[in-house]
């Protein structure tokens, strides 16, 4: 299935770009997705924390990614 | 919950404490507590030249609104404004203003402090500190 | 303690949050917390028309200054402004503004809250609430 | 000895005036002074609290009043 990955802050530099279109096996969980991503971009392992948002909401590792989801990497936020 | 008790703004423009205060004021308000964040000239002894703020805008706005809703449920406050700026800010400039009003002051203090603490944990906004000899995404790596 | 880190004002004129904020701002400040008191339209369900504030002026000023000095010793803040108004105030008007700045926000929240709590206990200022059908000195009698 | 009494807020109404010149036995303590005053103006007993300031500083009951002191009645304050 096709998904869109958006990366902000330091993750944009770690994965080499703001927006990527990706192909995932259907039924992929957020946890498995992160494993795939960390294999491809090992720099991600250096982060203090890495959360994932799908369609503008934070999700757990067990959350199942769906076709055409907008997946966002959320490294440690530092607003304010 | 009445949505017009919450004012959320994410903007590249200069923030205004007067606008936030005016929004939360009302005849049944006894106290207004504000937090104004400002860009400091140093971090851990290193001179900061400026900060770059980047936001995942739609989600930042929805997370800021969630904080407003949570605060109205959790504390006895009348209104809350949460304004955040993005883009490049110099030392002394204001990235965030939070203003809460209540009949009795304790609730406004608690609400304002809770809101800024939560904003710093949940709202997808990132800042890069720019020094004379480099730059760093704040808190990203140990 | 540097005295120019404390700004005390007791006046019949309108108070300004901008002036207080500007006083406490500085390049090494990361956060500014303000408390703005406002005249509420009711007390215990009774409609308030206006408030009269009376002060024992020289002692009110010296007690406000003591609060400023105490706060600078007790909390990690940079500067504090404590402004109080006297005379007749209508609903929505501002009798008091307290603004504190710090490198890290927690100290400014604590300082501002401590200052207003202490002001309400020690500073010789009295308010009379004026209703449609009478008036009362606040908290004077059980 | 001569002292000056200033009364603010509700105490101004209770003692019937803002400023009074009074004659006190020398060595009078603040405590004794308050007793004398409450005898003359029983309304003062109705107050939630009544502190005394001498020359612009709060003082304890045991504080000894001196010639030409400025004594101020401080009923419950309500600034802010």
CSV table of C-alpha atoms in Angstrom, one decimal:
chain,number,residue,atom,x,y,z
A,1,UNK,CA,0.0,0.0,0.0
A,2,UNK,CA,1.1,3.6,-0.6
A,3,UNK,CA,1.6,6.0,2.3
A,4,UNK,CA,3.1,9.5,2.6
A,5,UNK,CA,5.9,10.2,5.2
A,6,UNK,CA,6.5,13.7,6.5
A,7,UNK,CA,9.5,14.5,8.5
A,8,UNK,CA,10.1,17.6,10.7
A,9,UNK,CA,12.9,19.1,12.7
A,10,UNK,CA,16.0,16.9,12.9
A,11,UNK,CA,14.2,13.9,11.3
A,12,UNK,CA,14.0,15.8,8.0
A,13,UNK,CA,17.8,15.8,8.0
A,14,UNK,CA,18.1,12.1,9.2
A,15,UNK,CA,15.8,10.7,6.5
A,16,UNK,CA,17.0,13.2,3.8
A,17,UNK,CA,13.9,15.1,3.0
A,18,UNK,CA,10.6,16.5,4.2
A,19,UNK,CA,8.2,14.4,2.1
A,20,UNK,CA,8.6,10.8,0.9
A,21,UNK,CA,6.1,8.5,-0.8
A,22,UNK,CA,6.6,4.9,0.5
A,23,UNK,CA,5.3,1.5,-0.3
A,24,UNK,CA,4.4,-0.7,2.7
A,25,UNK,CA,3.0,-4.2,3.1
A,26,UNK,CA,-0.6,-3.9,4.0
A,27,UNK,CA,-1.3,-4.4,7.8
A,28,UNK,CA,2.0,-2.8,8.8
A,29,UNK,CA,2.0,-1.6,12.4
A,30,UNK,CA,3.6,1.7,13.4
A,31,UNK,CA,6.1,-0.3,15.4
A,32,UNK,CA,7.2,-2.4,12.3
A,33,UNK,CA,7.2,0.7,10.2
A,34,UNK,CA,9.7,2.3,12.6
A,35,UNK,CA,11.9,-0.8,12.5
A,36,UNK,CA,12.0,-0.6,8.7
A,37,UNK,CA,12.7,3.1,8.8
A,38,UNK,CA,15.5,2.7,11.4
A,39,UNK,CA,17.2,0.0,9.3
A,40,UNK,CA,17.2,2.4,6.3
A,41,UNK,CA,18.1,5.5,8.3
A,42,UNK,CA,20.2,4.4,11.3
A,43,UNK,CA,20.7,8.0,12.4
A,44,UNK,CA,17.1,7.9,13.8
A,45,UNK,CA,18.3,5.6,16.6
A,46,UNK,CA,20.2,8.6,18.0
A,47,UNK,CA,17.0,10.4,19.0
A,48,UNK,CA,16.0,11.0,22.6
A,49,UNK,CA,12.5,9.9,21.6
A,50,UNK,CA,10.6,9.4,18.4
A,51,UNK,CA,6.8,9.5,18.3
A,52,UNK,CA,4.6,8.9,15.3
A,53,UNK,CA,1.5,10.7,14.2
A,54,UNK,CA,-0.9,9.4,11.7
A,55,UNK,CA,-3.4,11.8,10.0
A,56,UNK,CA,-2.5,14.5,12.6
A,57,UNK,CA,-3.0,12.3,15.7
A,58,UNK,CA,-0.4,10.7,17.9
A,59,UNK,CA,-0.7,6.8,17.7
A,60,UNK,CA,0.7,3.9,19.6
A,61,UNK,CA,3.2,1.3,18.3
A,62,UNK,CA,0.4,-1.2,17.8
A,63,UNK,CA,-1.6,1.1,15.5
A,64,UNK,CA,-2.2,-0.3,12.0
A,65,UNK,CA,-1.2,1.9,9.1
A,66,UNK,CA,-3.7,2.2,6.3
A,67,UNK,CA,-3.5,2.9,2.6
A,68,UNK,CA,-2.9,6.6,1.9
A,69,UNK,CA,-2.2,7.5,5.5
A,70,UNK,CA,-0.1,10.6,6.2
A,71,UNK,CA,2.6,9.4,8.6
A,72,UNK,CA,4.6,12.0,10.5
A,73,UNK,CA,7.8,11.5,12.4
A,74,UNK,CA,7.8,13.5,15.7
A,75,UNK,CA,11.2,13.8,17.2
A,76,UNK,CA,11.4,15.5,20.7
A,77,UNK,CA,9.2,18.6,20.4
A,78,UNK,CA,10.7,21.9,21.7
A,79,UNK,CA,8.1,24.6,21.2
A,80,UNK,CA,7.5,27.4,23.6
B,1,UNK,CA,-17.8,23.5,26.4
B,2,UNK,CA,-18.1,26.8,24.5
B,3,UNK,CA,-15.5,26.9,21.8
B,4,UNK,CA,-15.4,30.7,22.0
B,5,UNK,CA,-13.6,30.5,25.3
B,6,UNK,CA,-10.5,29.3,23.5
B,7,UNK,CA,-8.3,31.3,21.2
B,8,UNK,CA,-5.6,29.5,19.3
B,9,UNK,CA,-3.1,31.1,16.9
B,10,UNK,CA,-0.1,29.8,15.1
B,11,UNK,CA,1.5,32.6,13.0
B,12,UNK,CA,4.7,34.0,11.6
B,13,UNK,CA,3.6,37.5,12.9
B,14,UNK,CA,4.7,39.1,16.1
B,15,UNK,CA,2.5,38.0,19.1
B,16,UNK,CA,0.6,40.5,21.2
B,17,UNK,CA,0.1,40.2,25.0
B,18,UNK,CA,-2.6,42.9,24.7
B,19,UNK,CA,-4.6,40.9,22.2
B,20,UNK,CA,-4.4,37.7,24.4
B,21,UNK,CA,-5.3,39.7,27.6
B,22,UNK,CA,-8.2,41.4,25.8
B,23,UNK,CA,-9.5,38.0,24.6
B,24,UNK,CA,-9.6,36.5,28.1
B,25,UNK,CA,-11.0,39.6,29.9
B,26,UNK,CA,-14.6,39.6,31.0
B,27,UNK,CA,-16.8,41.2,33.7
B,28,UNK,CA,-16.8,38.0,35.8
B,29,UNK,CA,-13.0,37.7,35.7
B,30,UNK,CA,-11.0,38.5,38.9
B,31,UNK,CA,-7.5,37.6,37.6
B,32,UNK,CA,-5.6,37.1,34.5
B,33,UNK,CA,-2.3,35.1,34.4
B,34,UNK,CA,0.0,35.3,31.5
B,35,UNK,CA,3.1,33.4,30.4
B,36,UNK,CA,5.3,35.1,27.8
B,37,UNK,CA,8.2,33.0,26.5
B,38,UNK,CA,11.2,35.0,25.3
B,39,UNK,CA,14.3,33.9,23.4
B,40,UNK,CA,17.2,33.8,25.7
B,41,UNK,CA,20.7,34.9,24.7
B,42,UNK,CA,22.3,31.7,25.9
B,43,UNK,CA,21.9,28.0,26.4
B,44,UNK,CA,24.3,26.2,28.7
B,45,UNK,CA,26.7,29.0,28.5
B,46,UNK,CA,26.8,29.2,24.7
B,47,UNK,CA,25.7,32.5,23.0
B,48,UNK,CA,22.5,32.1,20.9
B,49,UNK,CA,22.2,34.2,17.8
B,50,UNK,CA,18.7,33.3,16.9
B,51,UNK,CA,16.1,30.5,16.9
B,52,UNK,CA,14.3,28.9,14.0
B,53,UNK,CA,10.8,27.5,14.9
B,54,UNK,CA,9.2,24.9,12.6
B,55,UNK,CA,5.7,23.5,13.1
B,56,UNK,CA,3.6,20.6,11.7
B,57,UNK,CA,0.9,23.2,11.4
B,58,UNK,CA,-2.5,21.5,11.3
B,59,UNK,CA,-1.5,19.1,14.1
B,60,UNK,CA,0.1,21.9,16.1
B,61,UNK,CA,-3.1,23.8,16.0
B,62,UNK,CA,-5.2,20.8,16.9
B,63,UNK,CA,-2.9,19.9,19.8
B,64,UNK,CA,-3.0,23.5,21.1
B,65,UNK,CA,-6.8,23.4,20.9
B,66,UNK,CA,-6.8,20.1,22.9
B,67,UNK,CA,-4.7,21.8,25.6
B,68,UNK,CA,-7.3,24.6,25.7
B,69,UNK,CA,-10.1,22.2,26.0
B,70,UNK,CA,-8.3,20.1,28.7
B,71,UNK,CA,-7.5,23.2,30.7
B,72,UNK,CA,-11.1,24.4,30.6
B,73,UNK,CA,-12.3,21.0,32.0
B,74,UNK,CA,-9.5,20.7,34.6
B,75,UNK,CA,-9.4,24.2,36.1
B,76,UNK,CA,-12.0,26.8,37.1
B,77,UNK,CA,-11.1,29.2,34.4
B,78,UNK,CA,-13.2,31.4,32.1
B,79,UNK,CA,-11.0,31.7,29.0
B,80,UNK,CA,-7.6,30.8,27.6
B,81,UNK,CA,-5.5,32.1,24.7
B,82,UNK,CA,-2.6,30.1,23.3
B,83,UNK,CA,-0.6,31.8,20.6
B,84,UNK,CA,2.6,30.5,19.1
B,85,UNK,CA,5.0,32.0,16.5
B,86,UNK,CA,7.0,30.2,13.9
B,87,UNK,CA,9.9,31.3,11.7
B,88,UNK,CA,13.2,33.0,12.8
B,89,UNK,CA,13.2,34.8,16.1
B,90,UNK,CA,16.0,36.9,17.6
B,91,UNK,CA,17.0,37.2,21.2
B,92,UNK,CA,14.3,38.9,23.3
B,93,UNK,CA,11.5,38.0,20.8
B,94,UNK,CA,8.4,36.1,21.9
B,95,UNK,CA,7.7,32.6,20.5
B,96,UNK,CA,4.7,31.9,22.8
B,97,UNK,CA,2.0,33.6,24.9
B,98,UNK,CA,-0.5,31.8,27.1
B,99,UNK,CA,-3.1,33.8,29.0
B,100,UNK,CA,-5.8,32.4,31.2
B,101,UNK,CA,-8.6,34.2,33.2
B,102,UNK,CA,-10.6,33.1,36.2
B,103,UNK,CA,-12.8,34.4,39.0
B,104,UNK,CA,-10.2,33.4,41.6
B,105,UNK,CA,-6.5,33.7,40.8
B,106,UNK,CA,-5.3,30.2,41.8
B,107,UNK,CA,-7.0,28.5,38.9
B,108,UNK,CA,-5.5,30.9,36.4
B,109,UNK,CA,-2.0,30.3,37.7
B,110,UNK,CA,-2.5,26.5,37.6
B,111,UNK,CA,-4.1,26.6,34.1
B,112,UNK,CA,-1.4,28.8,32.6
B,113,UNK,CA,1.4,26.6,34.0
B,114,UNK,CA,-0.3,23.4,33.0
B,115,UNK,CA,-0.8,24.7,29.5
B,116,UNK,CA,2.8,25.8,28.9
B,117,UNK,CA,4.1,22.5,30.4
B,118,UNK,CA,1.8,20.5,28.2
B,119,UNK,CA,2.5,22.5,25.1
B,120,UNK,CA,6.2,21.8,25.5
B,121,UNK,CA,5.5,18.0,25.6
B,122,UNK,CA,2.8,17.5,23.0
B,123,UNK,CA,2.6,20.3,20.4
B,124,UNK,CA,4.6,19.4,17.2
B,125,UNK,CA,6.8,22.5,17.1
B,126,UNK,CA,10.6,22.3,16.9
B,127,UNK,CA,13.3,24.8,17.5
B,128,UNK,CA,16.8,25.0,16.2
B,129,UNK,CA,19.3,27.1,18.1
B,130,UNK,CA,21.7,28.9,15.9
B,131,UNK,CA,25.1,29.7,17.5
B,132,UNK,CA,28.1,31.5,16.0
B,133,UNK,CA,29.8,28.2,15.2
B,134,UNK,CA,26.9,25.9,14.4
B,135,UNK,CA,23.3,24.9,15.1
B,136,UNK,CA,21.4,22.3,17.0
B,137,UNK,CA,17.8,21.0,17.2
B,138,UNK,CA,16.8,21.5,20.8
B,139,UNK,CA,16.5,18.3,23.0
B,140,UNK,CA,16.6,16.0,19.9
B,141,UNK,CA,19.6,14.0,20.9
B,142,UNK,CA,21.1,13.2,24.3
C,1,UNK,CA,20.6,42.8,45.8
C,2,UNK,CA,20.4,45.3,43.0
C,3,UNK,CA,17.6,47.6,43.6
C,4,UNK,CA,17.0,48.3,40.0
C,5,UNK,CA,15.6,44.8,39.6
C,6,UNK,CA,12.5,45.9,41.5
C,7,UNK,CA,9.9,48.3,40.2
C,8,UNK,CA,7.2,49.5,42.7
C,9,UNK,CA,4.4,51.8,41.9
C,10,UNK,CA,1.4,53.0,43.8
C,11,UNK,CA,-0.7,55.4,41.7
C,12,UNK,CA,-4.2,56.7,40.9
C,13,UNK,CA,-3.4,56.3,37.2
C,14,UNK,CA,-4.3,53.4,35.0
C,15,UNK,CA,-1.8,50.5,35.2
C,16,UNK,CA,0.0,49.2,32.2
C,17,UNK,CA,0.9,45.6,31.6
C,18,UNK,CA,3.2,46.7,28.7
C,19,UNK,CA,5.2,48.9,31.1
C,20,UNK,CA,5.6,46.1,33.6
C,21,UNK,CA,6.6,43.5,31.0
C,22,UNK,CA,9.1,45.9,29.4
C,23,UNK,CA,10.6,46.5,32.9
C,24,UNK,CA,11.3,42.8,33.6
C,25,UNK,CA,12.4,41.9,30.1
C,26,UNK,CA,16.1,41.2,29.4
C,27,UNK,CA,18.3,39.2,27.1
C,28,UNK,CA,18.9,36.5,29.7
C,29,UNK,CA,15.2,36.1,30.4
C,30,UNK,CA,13.4,33.0,29.1
C,31,UNK,CA,9.9,33.6,30.5
C,32,UNK,CA,7.8,36.3,31.9
C,33,UNK,CA,4.8,35.6,34.2
C,34,UNK,CA,2.2,38.2,34.9
C,35,UNK,CA,-0.8,38.5,37.2
C,36,UNK,CA,-3.3,41.1,36.4
C,37,UNK,CA,-6.1,41.6,39.0
C,38,UNK,CA,-9.4,42.9,37.6
C,39,UNK,CA,-12.5,44.2,39.3
C,40,UNK,CA,-15.2,41.5,39.2
C,41,UNK,CA,-18.9,42.3,38.6
C,42,UNK,CA,-20.0,40.3,41.6
C,43,UNK,CA,-19.1,39.1,45.1
C,44,UNK,CA,-21.0,36.2,46.6
C,45,UNK,CA,-23.8,36.7,44.0
C,46,UNK,CA,-24.2,40.4,44.7
C,47,UNK,CA,-23.6,42.9,41.9
C,48,UNK,CA,-20.7,45.2,42.4
C,49,UNK,CA,-20.9,48.7,40.9
C,50,UNK,CA,-17.4,49.8,41.7
C,51,UNK,CA,-14.5,49.5,44.2
C,52,UNK,CA,-12.8,52.2,46.3
C,53,UNK,CA,-9.1,51.5,47.1
C,54,UNK,CA,-7.5,53.3,50.0
C,55,UNK,CA,-3.8,52.9,50.9
C,56,UNK,CA,-1.6,53.9,53.8
C,57,UNK,CA,0.8,55.1,51.1
C,58,UNK,CA,4.3,55.2,52.5
C,59,UNK,CA,3.9,51.9,54.3
C,60,UNK,CA,2.1,50.3,51.3
C,61,UNK,CA,5.1,51.2,49.1
C,62,UNK,CA,7.6,49.9,51.7
C,63,UNK,CA,5.7,46.6,52.1
C,64,UNK,CA,5.5,46.2,48.3
C,65,UNK,CA,9.2,46.8,48.1
C,66,UNK,CA,9.8,44.2,50.9
C,67,UNK,CA,7.9,41.7,48.8
C,68,UNK,CA,10.0,42.4,45.8
C,69,UNK,CA,13.2,41.9,47.9
C,70,UNK,CA,11.9,38.7,49.4
C,71,UNK,CA,10.9,37.3,46.0
C,72,UNK,CA,14.4,38.0,44.6
C,73,UNK,CA,16.0,36.2,47.5
C,74,UNK,CA,13.6,33.3,47.5
C,75,UNK,CA,13.2,32.5,43.8
C,76,UNK,CA,15.6,32.4,40.8
C,77,UNK,CA,14.1,35.4,39.1
C,78,UNK,CA,15.7,38.3,37.3
C,79,UNK,CA,13.3,41.2,37.9
C,80,UNK,CA,9.9,42.0,39.4
C,81,UNK,CA,7.4,44.8,39.0
C,82,UNK,CA,4.6,45.3,41.5
C,83,UNK,CA,2.1,48.1,40.6
C,84,UNK,CA,-1.0,48.9,42.5
C,85,UNK,CA,-3.7,51.5,41.8
C,86,UNK,CA,-5.8,53.4,44.3
C,87,UNK,CA,-9.0,55.4,44.0
C,88,UNK,CA,-12.3,54.4,42.5
C,89,UNK,CA,-12.3,51.5,40.0
C,90,UNK,CA,-15.1,50.2,37.8
C,91,UNK,CA,-15.8,46.6,36.8
C,92,UNK,CA,-13.1,45.3,34.5
C,93,UNK,CA,-10.5,47.8,35.6
C,94,UNK,CA,-7.1,46.7,37.0
C,95,UNK,CA,-6.1,47.4,40.6
C,96,UNK,CA,-2.9,45.4,40.5
C,97,UNK,CA,-0.3,44.0,38.2
C,98,UNK,CA,2.6,41.8,39.2
C,99,UNK,CA,5.2,40.7,36.6
C,100,UNK,CA,8.2,38.5,37.2
C,101,UNK,CA,10.9,37.3,34.8
C,102,UNK,CA,13.3,34.4,35.0
C,103,UNK,CA,15.6,32.2,32.9
C,104,UNK,CA,13.4,29.2,33.6
C,105,UNK,CA,9.7,29.6,33.8
C,106,UNK,CA,8.9,27.7,37.0
C,107,UNK,CA,10.6,30.4,39.2
C,108,UNK,CA,8.6,33.2,37.5
C,109,UNK,CA,5.3,31.4,38.2
C,110,UNK,CA,6.2,30.7,41.8
C,111,UNK,CA,7.5,34.3,42.4
C,112,UNK,CA,4.4,35.9,40.8
C,113,UNK,CA,2.0,33.8,42.8
C,114,UNK,CA,3.9,34.3,46.1
C,115,UNK,CA,4.0,38.0,45.5
C,116,UNK,CA,0.3,38.4,45.0
C,117,UNK,CA,-0.5,36.1,47.9
C,118,UNK,CA,1.8,38.1,50.2
C,119,UNK,CA,0.5,41.4,48.9
C,120,UNK,CA,-3.0,40.4,49.9
C,121,UNK,CA,-1.8,39.6,53.4
C,122,UNK,CA,0.7,42.4,54.3
C,123,UNK,CA,0.3,45.5,52.1
C,124,UNK,CA,-1.9,48.1,53.9
C,125,UNK,CA,-4.4,48.7,51.1
C,126,UNK,CA,-8.2,48.4,51.7
C,127,UNK,CA,-11.0,48.1,49.3
C,128,UNK,CA,-14.7,49.0,49.8
C,129,UNK,CA,-17.2,47.2,47.5
C,130,UNK,CA,-20.0,49.4,46.5
C,131,UNK,CA,-23.3,47.7,45.7
C,132,UNK,CA,-26.6,49.2,44.5
C,133,UNK,CA,-27.9,49.0,48.1
C,134,UNK,CA,-24.9,49.7,50.2
C,135,UNK,CA,-21.2,49.2,50.7
C,136,UNK,CA,-18.8,47.0,52.6
C,137,UNK,CA,-15.1,47.0,53.5
C,138,UNK,CA,-13.9,43.7,52.2
C,139,UNK,CA,-12.9,41.0,54.7
C,140,UNK,CA,-13.1,43.5,57.6
C,141,UNK,CA,-15.7,41.7,59.7
C,142,UNK,CA,-16.9,38.1,59.8
D,1,UNK,CA,3.3,61.4,76.0
D,2,UNK,CA,1.8,62.6,72.8
D,3,UNK,CA,1.2,60.2,69.9
D,4,UNK,CA,-0.6,60.4,66.6
D,5,UNK,CA,-3.2,57.8,65.6
D,6,UNK,CA,-4.1,57.2,61.9
D,7,UNK,CA,-7.0,55.0,61.0
D,8,UNK,CA,-7.7,53.5,57.6
D,9,UNK,CA,-10.5,51.6,56.0
D,10,UNK,CA,-13.2,50.5,58.3
D,11,UNK,CA,-11.3,51.6,61.4
D,12,UNK,CA,-11.6,55.3,60.3
D,13,UNK,CA,-15.4,54.8,60.6
D,14,UNK,CA,-15.1,52.9,63.9
D,15,UNK,CA,-13.0,55.5,65.7
D,16,UNK,CA,-14.7,58.4,64.0
D,17,UNK,CA,-11.9,60.1,62.0
D,18,UNK,CA,-8.7,59.6,60.1
D,19,UNK,CA,-6.3,61.3,62.4
D,20,UNK,CA,-6.3,61.7,66.2
D,21,UNK,CA,-3.8,63.2,68.5
D,22,UNK,CA,-3.7,61.2,71.8
D,23,UNK,CA,-2.1,61.4,75.2
D,24,UNK,CA,-0.8,58.0,76.5
D,25,UNK,CA,1.1,57.1,79.8
D,26,UNK,CA,4.8,56.7,78.9
D,27,UNK,CA,5.8,53.0,78.5
D,28,UNK,CA,2.5,52.0,77.0
D,29,UNK,CA,2.7,48.8,75.0
D,30,UNK,CA,0.8,48.3,71.8
D,31,UNK,CA,-1.3,45.6,73.5
D,32,UNK,CA,-2.3,48.0,76.3
D,33,UNK,CA,-2.9,50.7,73.8
D,34,UNK,CA,-5.4,48.5,71.9
D,35,UNK,CA,-7.2,47.7,75.1
D,36,UNK,CA,-7.6,51.4,75.9
D,37,UNK,CA,-8.8,52.0,72.3
D,38,UNK,CA,-11.3,49.1,72.3
D,39,UNK,CA,-12.8,50.4,75.6
D,40,UNK,CA,-13.4,53.8,74.0
D,41,UNK,CA,-14.5,52.4,70.6
D,42,UNK,CA,-16.1,49.0,71.2
D,43,UNK,CA,-16.9,48.6,67.4
D,44,UNK,CA,-13.2,47.7,67.0
D,45,UNK,CA,-13.9,44.3,68.6
D,46,UNK,CA,-16.0,43.3,65.6
D,47,UNK,CA,-13.0,43.2,63.3
D,48,UNK,CA,-11.7,39.9,61.9
D,49,UNK,CA,-8.2,41.0,62.8
D,50,UNK,CA,-6.5,44.3,63.9
D,51,UNK,CA,-2.8,44.8,63.5
D,52,UNK,CA,-0.8,47.9,64.5
D,53,UNK,CA,1.9,49.6,62.6
D,54,UNK,CA,4.3,52.1,64.3
D,55,UNK,CA,6.2,54.5,62.1
D,56,UNK,CA,5.3,52.5,59.0
D,57,UNK,CA,6.3,49.0,60.3
D,58,UNK,CA,4.1,46.3,61.7
D,59,UNK,CA,4.8,45.7,65.5
D,60,UNK,CA,4.0,43.0,68.0
D,61,UNK,CA,1.7,43.5,71.0
D,62,UNK,CA,4.7,43.8,73.3
D,63,UNK,CA,6.2,46.7,71.4
D,64,UNK,CA,6.6,49.8,73.5
D,65,UNK,CA,5.1,53.0,72.1
D,66,UNK,CA,7.3,56.1,72.2
D,67,UNK,CA,6.6,59.9,72.3
D,68,UNK,CA,5.6,61.3,68.9
D,69,UNK,CA,5.1,57.8,67.3
D,70,UNK,CA,2.8,57.5,64.4
D,71,UNK,CA,0.5,54.6,65.3
D,72,UNK,CA,-1.6,53.1,62.5
D,73,UNK,CA,-4.6,50.8,62.9
D,74,UNK,CA,-4.5,48.1,60.2
D,75,UNK,CA,-7.8,46.2,59.9
D,76,UNK,CA,-7.8,43.2,57.5
D,77,UNK,CA,-6.1,44.4,54.3
D,78,UNK,CA,-7.7,43.7,51.0
D,79,UNK,CA,-5.5,45.0,48.2
D,80,UNK,CA,-5.0,43.4,44.9
